[in-house]
PDB file of C-alpha atoms and ligand atoms in Angstrom:
ATOM      1  CA  MET A   1      77.871  63.559 -18.320  1.00  0.00           C
ATOM      2  CA  LYS A   2      78.119  63.731 -14.655  1.00  0.00           C
ATOM      3  CA  ARG A   3      77.395  66.953 -12.899  1.00  0.00           C
ATOM      4  CA  LEU A   4      79.503  68.846 -10.465  1.00  0.00           C
ATOM      5  CA  GLY A   5      77.916  70.647  -7.345  1.00  0.00           C
ATOM      6  CA  VAL A   6      80.257  73.025  -5.769  1.00  0.00           C
ATOM      7  CA  ASN A   7      80.181  73.500  -2.065  1.00  0.00           C
ATOM      8  CA  ILE A   8      80.946  77.100  -1.141  1.00  0.00           C
ATOM      9  CA  ASP A   9      80.470  76.672   2.788  1.00  0.00           C
ATOM     10  CA  HIS A  10      84.179  77.356   3.363  1.00  0.00           C
ATOM     11  CA  ILE A  11      83.958  80.767   1.405  1.00  0.00           C
ATOM     12  CA  ALA A  12      81.656  81.534   4.392  1.00  0.00           C
ATOM     13  CA  THR A  13      84.089  80.106   7.024  1.00  0.00           C
ATOM     14  CA  LEU A  14      86.790  82.438   5.697  1.00  0.00           C
ATOM     15  CA  ARG A  15      84.450  85.480   5.771  1.00  0.00           C
ATOM     16  CA  ASN A  16      83.234  84.656   9.245  1.00  0.00           C
ATOM     17  CA  ALA A  17      86.879  84.509  10.487  1.00  0.00           C
ATOM     18  CA  ARG A  18      86.997  88.130   9.916  1.00  0.00           C
ATOM     19  CA  GLY A  19      83.485  88.782  10.939  1.00  0.00           C
ATOM     20  CA  GLU A  20      82.991  91.143   7.952  1.00  0.00           C
ATOM     21  CA  PHE A  21      81.775  90.812   4.480  1.00  0.00           C
ATOM     22  CA  HIS A  22      84.670  89.470   2.391  1.00  0.00           C
ATOM     23  CA  PRO A  23      84.939  86.979   0.798  1.00  0.00           C
ATOM     24  CA  ASP A  24      81.205  87.041  -0.152  1.00  0.00           C
ATOM     25  CA  PRO A  25      79.671  83.420  -0.819  1.00  0.00           C
ATOM     26  CA  VAL A  26      77.134  85.188  -3.259  1.00  0.00           C
ATOM     27  CA  ILE A  27      80.011  86.207  -5.521  1.00  0.00           C
ATOM     28  CA  ALA A  28      81.528  82.836  -5.211  1.00  0.00           C
ATOM     29  CA  ALA A  29      78.117  81.061  -6.187  1.00  0.00           C
ATOM     30  CA  ARG A  30      77.917  83.247  -9.338  1.00  0.00           C
ATOM     31  CA  LEU A  31      81.530  82.742 -10.402  1.00  0.00           C
ATOM     32  CA  ALA A  32      81.379  78.945  -9.689  1.00  0.00           C
ATOM     33  CA  LYS A  33      78.298  78.768 -12.103  1.00  0.00           C
ATOM     34  CA  LYS A  34      80.092  80.935 -14.708  1.00  0.00           C
ATOM     35  CA  MET A  35      83.113  78.578 -14.479  1.00  0.00           C
ATOM     36  CA  GLY A  36      80.867  75.437 -15.223  1.00  0.00           C
ATOM     37  CA  ALA A  37      79.499  74.363 -11.829  1.00  0.00           C
ATOM     38  CA  ASP A  38      76.193  72.478 -12.371  1.00  0.00           C
ATOM     39  CA  SER A  39      74.889  73.336  -9.011  1.00  0.00           C
ATOM     40  CA  ILE A  40      76.008  75.132  -5.933  1.00  0.00           C
ATOM     41  CA  THR A  41      75.817  73.382  -2.635  1.00  0.00           C
ATOM     42  CA  ILE A  42      75.574  75.134   0.941  1.00  0.00           C
ATOM     43  CA  HIS A  43      74.938  73.551   4.172  1.00  0.00           C
ATOM     44  CA  LEU A  44      72.975  75.524   6.681  1.00  0.00           C
ATOM     45  CA  ARG A  45      74.044  74.083  10.035  1.00  0.00           C
ATOM     46  CA  GLU A  46      72.176  74.202  13.260  1.00  0.00           C
ATOM     47  CA  ASP A  47      75.156  76.376  14.749  1.00  0.00           C
ATOM     48  CA  ARG A  48      75.580  78.400  11.593  1.00  0.00           C
ATOM     49  CA  ARG A  49      79.320  77.801  11.713  1.00  0.00           C
ATOM     50  CA  HIS A  50      79.659  78.849   7.937  1.00  0.00           C
ATOM     51  CA  ILE A  51      76.590  79.695   5.837  1.00  0.00           C
ATOM     52  CA  LYS A  52      74.036  82.067   7.628  1.00  0.00           C
ATOM     53  CA  ASP A  53      70.503  82.318   7.022  1.00  0.00           C
ATOM     54  CA  PHE A  54      70.910  85.651   4.979  1.00  0.00           C
ATOM     55  CA  ASP A  55      73.424  83.870   2.840  1.00  0.00           C
ATOM     56  CA  ALA A  56      71.101  81.089   2.234  1.00  0.00           C
ATOM     57  CA  LYS A  57      68.192  83.299   1.296  1.00  0.00           C
ATOM     58  CA  LYS A  58      70.206  85.332  -0.848  1.00  0.00           C
ATOM     59  CA  ILE A  59      71.860  82.449  -2.699  1.00  0.00           C
ATOM     60  CA  CYS A  60      68.647  80.795  -3.206  1.00  0.00           C
ATOM     61  CA  SER A  61      67.042  83.797  -4.776  1.00  0.00           C
ATOM     62  CA  ILE A  62      69.673  83.918  -7.507  1.00  0.00           C
ATOM     63  CA  LYS A  63      68.142  83.235 -11.067  1.00  0.00           C
ATOM     64  CA  ASN A  64      69.348  80.639 -13.092  1.00  0.00           C
ATOM     65  CA  LEU A  65      71.219  79.111 -10.350  1.00  0.00           C
ATOM     66  CA  LEU A  66      70.486  75.508  -9.028  1.00  0.00           C
ATOM     67  CA  ILE A  67      71.033  75.117  -5.335  1.00  0.00           C
ATOM     68  CA  ASN A  68      71.228  72.213  -3.377  1.00  0.00           C
ATOM     69  CA  LEU A  69      70.623  73.159   0.330  1.00  0.00           C
ATOM     70  CA  GLU A  70      71.862  70.578   2.784  1.00  0.00           C
ATOM     71  CA  ILE A  71      70.155  70.459   6.281  1.00  0.00           C
ATOM     72  CA  SER A  72      69.715  68.357   9.311  1.00  0.00           C
ATOM     73  CA  ILE A  73      66.269  66.651  10.024  1.00  0.00           C
ATOM     74  CA  ASN A  74      65.907  69.486  12.763  1.00  0.00           C
ATOM     75  CA  PRO A  75      62.153  70.846  12.326  1.00  0.00           C
ATOM     76  CA  LYS A  76      63.267  74.370  12.655  1.00  0.00           C
ATOM     77  CA  ILE A  77      65.849  74.023   9.869  1.00  0.00           C
ATOM     78  CA  VAL A  78      63.419  72.123   7.899  1.00  0.00           C
ATOM     79  CA  SER A  79      60.989  74.850   8.193  1.00  0.00           C
ATOM     80  CA  ILE A  80      63.534  77.591   7.168  1.00  0.00           C
ATOM     81  CA  ALA A  81      64.520  75.372   4.141  1.00  0.00           C
ATOM     82  CA  LEU A  82      60.759  75.347   2.983  1.00  0.00           C
ATOM     83  CA  LYS A  83      60.623  79.082   3.222  1.00  0.00           C
ATOM     84  CA  ILE A  84      63.805  79.772   1.255  1.00  0.00           C
ATOM     85  CA  LYS A  85      62.807  77.201  -1.616  1.00  0.00           C
ATOM     86  CA  PRO A  86      66.100  75.804  -2.774  1.00  0.00           C
ATOM     87  CA  ASN A  87      65.682  73.657  -5.902  1.00  0.00           C
ATOM     88  CA  PHE A  88      67.178  70.666  -4.074  1.00  0.00           C
ATOM     89  CA  ILE A  89      67.679  69.374  -0.449  1.00  0.00           C
ATOM     90  CA  CYS A  90      70.052  66.954   0.856  1.00  0.00           C
ATOM     91  CA  LEU A  91      69.336  65.573   4.372  1.00  0.00           C
ATOM     92  CA  VAL A  92      72.336  64.909   6.487  1.00  0.00           C
ATOM     93  CA  PRO A  93      73.158  63.993   9.893  1.00  0.00           C
ATOM     94  CA  GLU A  94      74.541  66.639  12.157  1.00  0.00           C
ATOM     95  CA  ASN A  95      76.520  66.456  15.320  1.00  0.00           C
ATOM     96  CA  ARG A  96      77.638  69.875  17.027  1.00  0.00           C
ATOM     97  CA  ASN A  97      80.952  68.535  17.827  1.00  0.00           C
ATOM     98  CA  GLU A  98      82.038  67.312  14.458  1.00  0.00           C
ATOM     99  CA  VAL A  99      84.381  69.270  12.194  1.00  0.00           C
ATOM    100  CA  THR A 100      82.542  68.017   9.265  1.00  0.00           C
ATOM    101  CA  THR A 101      79.657  65.468   8.244  1.00  0.00           C
ATOM    102  CA  GLU A 102      81.364  62.595   9.539  1.00  0.00           C
ATOM    103  CA  GLY A 103      78.945  59.665   8.059  1.00  0.00           C
ATOM    104  CA  GLY A 104      75.623  58.927   6.650  1.00  0.00           C
ATOM    105  CA  LEU A 105      72.237  59.417   8.080  1.00  0.00           C
ATOM    106  CA  ASN A 106      70.911  56.858  10.636  1.00  0.00           C
ATOM    107  CA  LEU A 107      67.865  55.871   8.477  1.00  0.00           C
ATOM    108  CA  LYS A 108      66.580  53.286  10.770  1.00  0.00           C
ATOM    109  CA  LYS A 109      66.216  55.400  13.752  1.00  0.00           C
ATOM    110  CA  ASN A 110      64.928  58.318  11.959  1.00  0.00           C
ATOM    111  CA  LYS A 111      62.815  56.586   9.355  1.00  0.00           C
ATOM    112  CA  ASN A 112      59.487  58.100  10.224  1.00  0.00           C
ATOM    113  CA  LYS A 113      60.692  61.600  10.620  1.00  0.00           C
ATOM    114  CA  ILE A 114      62.558  61.428   7.156  1.00  0.00           C
ATOM    115  CA  LYS A 115      59.543  60.000   5.269  1.00  0.00           C
ATOM    116  CA  LYS A 116      57.532  63.036   6.386  1.00  0.00           C
ATOM    117  CA  ILE A 117      60.188  65.630   5.511  1.00  0.00           C
ATOM    118  CA  ILE A 118      60.774  63.951   2.054  1.00  0.00           C
ATOM    119  CA  SER A 119      57.065  64.174   1.439  1.00  0.00           C
ATOM    120  CA  LEU A 120      56.773  67.718   2.523  1.00  0.00           C
ATOM    121  CA  PHE A 121      59.609  68.937   0.164  1.00  0.00           C
ATOM    122  CA  LYS A 122      58.445  66.777  -2.979  1.00  0.00           C
ATOM    123  CA  LYS A 123      54.817  68.452  -2.292  1.00  0.00           C
ATOM    124  CA  ASN A 124      56.811  71.721  -2.812  1.00  0.00           C
ATOM    125  CA  ASN A 125      58.671  70.570  -6.249  1.00  0.00           C
ATOM    126  CA  ILE A 126      61.926  70.228  -4.369  1.00  0.00           C
ATOM    127  CA  ARG A 127      64.180  67.384  -5.397  1.00  0.00           C
ATOM    128  CA  THR A 128      65.113  65.455  -2.452  1.00  0.00           C
ATOM    129  CA  SER A 129      68.421  63.484  -1.407  1.00  0.00           C
ATOM    130  CA  LEU A 130      69.560  61.379   1.655  1.00  0.00           C
ATOM    131  CA  PHE A 131      73.284  61.361   2.550  1.00  0.00           C
ATOM    132  CA  ILE A 132      73.928  57.682   3.429  1.00  0.00           C
ATOM    133  CA  ASN A 133      76.938  55.320   3.947  1.00  0.00           C
ATOM    134  CA  PRO A 134      77.714  52.858   1.307  1.00  0.00           C
ATOM    135  CA  SER A 135      75.193  50.314   2.755  1.00  0.00           C
ATOM    136  CA  ILE A 136      72.829  48.072   0.550  1.00  0.00           C
ATOM    137  CA  ASN A 137      70.419  48.337   3.567  1.00  0.00           C
ATOM    138  CA  ASP A 138      70.635  51.845   3.573  1.00  0.00           C
ATOM    139  CA  VAL A 139      70.096  51.967  -0.046  1.00  0.00           C
ATOM    140  CA  LYS A 140      66.828  49.703   0.538  1.00  0.00           C
ATOM    141  CA  ILE A 141      65.364  51.928   3.437  1.00  0.00           C
ATOM    142  CA  SER A 142      66.123  55.110   0.957  1.00  0.00           C
ATOM    143  CA  LYS A 143      63.829  53.501  -1.558  1.00  0.00           C
ATOM    144  CA  ASP A 144      61.416  52.764   1.015  1.00  0.00           C
ATOM    145  CA  LEU A 145      61.336  56.363   2.134  1.00  0.00           C
ATOM    146  CA  ASP A 146      60.653  57.676  -1.662  1.00  0.00           C
ATOM    147  CA  THR A 147      63.563  59.705  -1.890  1.00  0.00           C
ATOM    148  CA  ASP A 148      64.445  60.907  -5.503  1.00  0.00           C
ATOM    149  CA  CYS A 149      68.108  60.654  -4.917  1.00  0.00           C
ATOM    150  CA  ILE A 150      70.993  59.318  -2.682  1.00  0.00           C
ATOM    151  CA  GLU A 151      74.340  60.856  -1.982  1.00  0.00           C
ATOM    152  CA  ILE A 152      76.885  58.043  -1.103  1.00  0.00           C
ATOM    153  CA  HIS A 153      79.281  59.276   1.728  1.00  0.00           C
ATOM    154  CA  THR A 154      82.873  58.837   0.040  1.00  0.00           C
ATOM    155  CA  GLY A 155      84.792  60.236   3.093  1.00  0.00           C
ATOM    156  CA  ARG A 156      86.186  56.685   4.350  1.00  0.00           C
ATOM    157  CA  LEU A 157      87.083  55.948   0.694  1.00  0.00           C
ATOM    158  CA  ALA A 158      88.938  59.225   0.469  1.00  0.00           C
ATOM    159  CA  ASN A 159      90.570  58.686   3.774  1.00  0.00           C
ATOM    160  CA  LEU A 160      91.935  55.486   2.569  1.00  0.00           C
ATOM    161  CA  VAL A 161      93.269  56.766  -0.582  1.00  0.00           C
ATOM    162  CA  LYS A 162      94.961  59.811   1.055  1.00  0.00           C
ATOM    163  CA  SER A 163      96.632  57.608   3.585  1.00  0.00           C
ATOM    164  CA  LYS A 164      97.871  55.123   0.982  1.00  0.00           C
ATOM    165  CA  LYS A 165      95.907  52.273   2.484  1.00  0.00           C
ATOM    166  CA  ASN A 166      94.037  49.720   0.518  1.00  0.00           C
ATOM    167  CA  TYR A 167      90.875  51.044  -0.448  1.00  0.00           C
ATOM    168  CA  LEU A 168      89.453  48.552  -2.919  1.00  0.00           C
ATOM    169  CA  ASN A 169      87.039  46.845  -0.552  1.00  0.00           C
ATOM    170  CA  GLU A 170      85.506  50.272   0.223  1.00  0.00           C
ATOM    171  CA  LEU A 171      85.473  50.996  -3.668  1.00  0.00           C
ATOM    172  CA  LYS A 172      83.807  47.723  -4.254  1.00  0.00           C
ATOM    173  CA  ARG A 173      81.169  48.487  -1.444  1.00  0.00           C
ATOM    174  CA  ILE A 174      80.492  51.863  -3.050  1.00  0.00           C
ATOM    175  CA  ILE A 175      80.099  50.278  -6.409  1.00  0.00           C
ATOM    176  CA  LYS A 176      77.715  47.704  -5.388  1.00  0.00           C
ATOM    177  CA  CYS A 177      75.347  50.217  -3.767  1.00  0.00           C
ATOM    178  CA  CYS A 178      75.361  52.423  -6.823  1.00  0.00           C
ATOM    179  CA  ILE A 179      74.548  49.177  -9.092  1.00  0.00           C
ATOM    180  CA  PHE A 180      71.765  48.233  -6.616  1.00  0.00           C
ATOM    181  CA  ALA A 181      70.459  51.871  -6.173  1.00  0.00           C
ATOM    182  CA  ASN A 182      70.461  52.252  -9.890  1.00  0.00           C
ATOM    183  CA  LYS A 183      68.386  49.245 -10.549  1.00  0.00           C
ATOM    184  CA  LEU A 184      65.787  50.436  -7.885  1.00  0.00           C
ATOM    185  CA  GLY A 185      65.374  53.772  -9.856  1.00  0.00           C
ATOM    186  CA  LEU A 186      67.347  56.224  -7.489  1.00  0.00           C
ATOM    187  CA  GLU A 187      69.402  58.821  -8.842  1.00  0.00           C
ATOM    188  CA  ILE A 188      73.005  58.545  -7.278  1.00  0.00           C
ATOM    189  CA  HIS A 189      75.264  61.120  -6.135  1.00  0.00           C
ATOM    190  CA  ALA A 190      78.475  60.974  -4.199  1.00  0.00           C
ATOM    191  CA  GLY A 191      80.634  63.285  -2.076  1.00  0.00           C
ATOM    192  CA  HIS A 192      82.883  64.109   0.783  1.00  0.00           C
ATOM    193  CA  GLY A 193      86.561  64.212   1.011  1.00  0.00           C
ATOM    194  CA  LEU A 194      86.822  64.086  -2.779  1.00  0.00           C
ATOM    195  CA  ASP A 195      90.302  65.670  -4.394  1.00  0.00           C
ATOM    196  CA  TYR A 196      91.641  65.258  -7.859  1.00  0.00           C
ATOM    197  CA  LYS A 197      92.753  61.758  -7.254  1.00  0.00           C
ATOM    198  CA  THR A 198      89.835  60.339  -5.641  1.00  0.00           C
ATOM    199  CA  THR A 199      87.434  62.273  -8.035  1.00  0.00           C
ATOM    200  CA  ARG A 200      89.232  60.350 -10.687  1.00  0.00           C
ATOM    201  CA  ILE A 201      88.612  57.086  -8.897  1.00  0.00           C
ATOM    202  CA  ILE A 202      85.054  57.624  -8.280  1.00  0.00           C
ATOM    203  CA  SER A 203      84.148  59.148 -11.405  1.00  0.00           C
ATOM    204  CA  LYS A 204      84.799  56.109 -13.165  1.00  0.00           C
ATOM    205  CA  ILE A 205      81.460  54.680 -11.695  1.00  0.00           C
ATOM    206  CA  LYS A 206      79.036  55.402 -14.403  1.00  0.00           C
ATOM    207  CA  GLU A 207      75.854  55.148 -12.209  1.00  0.00           C
ATOM    208  CA  ILE A 208      76.870  58.361 -10.371  1.00  0.00           C
ATOM    209  CA  LYS A 209      75.267  61.130 -12.029  1.00  0.00           C
ATOM    210  CA  GLU A 210      76.425  64.187  -9.514  1.00  0.00           C
ATOM    211  CA  LEU A 211      79.582  64.765  -7.277  1.00  0.00           C
ATOM    212  CA  ASN A 212      79.437  67.447  -4.736  1.00  0.00           C
ATOM    213  CA  ILE A 213      82.876  68.733  -3.513  1.00  0.00           C
ATOM    214  CA  GLY A 214      83.640  71.421  -1.280  1.00  0.00           C
ATOM    215  CA  HIS A 215      86.819  71.608   0.988  1.00  0.00           C
ATOM    216  CA  PHE A 216      89.250  70.666  -1.606  1.00  0.00           C
ATOM    217  CA  ILE A 217      88.110  73.096  -4.256  1.00  0.00           C
ATOM    218  CA  ILE A 218      87.886  76.077  -1.857  1.00  0.00           C
ATOM    219  CA  GLY A 219      91.192  75.149  -0.360  1.00  0.00           C
ATOM    220  CA  GLU A 220      93.142  74.505  -3.710  1.00  0.00           C
ATOM    221  CA  SER A 221      91.603  77.767  -4.841  1.00  0.00           C
ATOM    222  CA  VAL A 222      93.932  79.530  -2.689  1.00  0.00           C
ATOM    223  CA  PHE A 223      96.680  78.267  -4.969  1.00  0.00           C
ATOM    224  CA  GLN A 224      95.115  77.750  -8.232  1.00  0.00           C
ATOM    225  CA  GLY A 225      92.141  80.058  -8.100  1.00  0.00           C
ATOM    226  CA  LEU A 226      88.476  78.997  -8.298  1.00  0.00           C
ATOM    227  CA  PRO A 227      88.026  79.086 -12.022  1.00  0.00           C
ATOM    228  CA  LYS A 228      90.908  76.863 -12.671  1.00  0.00           C
ATOM    229  CA  VAL A 229      90.144  74.386  -9.819  1.00  0.00           C
ATOM    230  CA  ILE A 230      86.351  74.064 -11.208  1.00  0.00           C
ATOM    231  CA  ARG A 231      87.687  73.735 -14.637  1.00  0.00           C
ATOM    232  CA  ASN A 232      90.051  70.958 -13.713  1.00  0.00           C
ATOM    233  CA  PHE A 233      87.188  68.958 -12.241  1.00  0.00           C
ATOM    234  CA  LYS A 234      84.946  69.335 -14.889  1.00  0.00           C
ATOM    235  CA  GLU A 235      87.781  68.003 -16.883  1.00  0.00           C
ATOM    236  CA  ILE A 236      88.217  64.940 -14.680  1.00  0.00           C
ATOM    237  CA  ILE A 237      84.759  64.303 -14.741  1.00  0.00           C
ATOM    238  CA  LYS A 238      84.307  64.712 -18.407  1.00  0.00           C
ATOM    239  CA  LYS A 239      87.049  62.099 -19.236  1.00  0.00           C
ATOM    240  CA  LYS A 240      85.098  59.254 -17.796  1.00  0.00           C
TER     241      LYS A 240
HETATM  242  N1  LIG B   1      78.190  66.219   0.380  1.00  0.00           N
HETATM  243  C1  LIG B   1      77.463  66.213   1.445  1.00  0.00           C
HETATM  244  C2  LIG B   1      76.203  65.722   1.740  1.00  0.00           C
HETATM  245  C3  LIG B   1      78.263  66.981   2.513  1.00  0.00           C
HETATM  246  O1  LIG B   1      77.729  67.078   3.571  1.00  0.00           O
HETATM  247  C4  LIG B   1      79.673  67.518   2.288  1.00  0.00           C
HETATM  248  C5  LIG B   1      80.285  68.278   3.430  1.00  0.00           C
HETATM  249  O2  LIG B   1      79.746  69.436   3.671  1.00  0.00           O
HETATM  250  C6  LIG B   1      80.161  67.545   0.940  1.00  0.00           C
HETATM  251  C7  LIG B   1      79.504  66.594   0.023  1.00  0.00           C
HETATM  252  C8  LIG B   1      81.330  67.941   0.539  1.00  0.00           C
HETATM  253  O3  LIG B   1      82.439  67.398   1.357  1.00  0.00           O
HETATM  254  P1  LIG B   1      84.209  67.922   1.035  1.00  0.00           P
HETATM  255  O4  LIG B   1      83.672  69.304   1.770  1.00  0.00           O
HETATM  256  O5  LIG B   1      84.813  67.241   2.068  1.00  0.00           O
HETATM  257  O6  LIG B   1      84.337  68.058  -0.205  1.00  0.00           O
END
């Protein structure tokens, strides 16, 4: 069965809007786990716009909870990540002006840096993943970089579905990458922009082992509550 990673960054966004302590991402992490989340994803951004260092430290110290920490390849952030020891890391591109992670990593440009970072985390027994665009070439480079996993950026697919445009070519591109990556022995994850409908579509791809979903889960929780939304996603994933 596919695993569900729940990204709780936007619990911190909401808390930060008031500059106080509520809602607490630590409580959200525990509740999400209780409701069936297989792991918790947090993104420690260079500008600390949502998750702060103290959140990341506290969340990574919760027992029996698998934490996937998303980070850029900035050496200062890499060094913090090595100290707080998440279970998994996912390297993502970061641009200060973006509202969210707009695309996959530029693997060609950052090959050497990324290879060193992957090797560092592997030595520390931390599972590594690279957030990439659905491109065969990026899958090949990911394999050369010796990452454990890749996470395919589903943002373009999600935007096409939401705007009722033809998404079949993008879906085919994702499927092709998944089949190829699977043959190379990479573990495949996917995420970005997923809601109930797009999760139903992407869940049909059997090679995908993990989905990481954030914005929709937290937003929909305003209406349905976090436990119900997580249960709904687990149900969608289970059916495939
Ligand atoms: N996966 C990765 C690597 C991401 O950077 C993000 C966004 O932080 C997500 C998944 C989740 O995207 P969304 O919040 O749109 O569900």
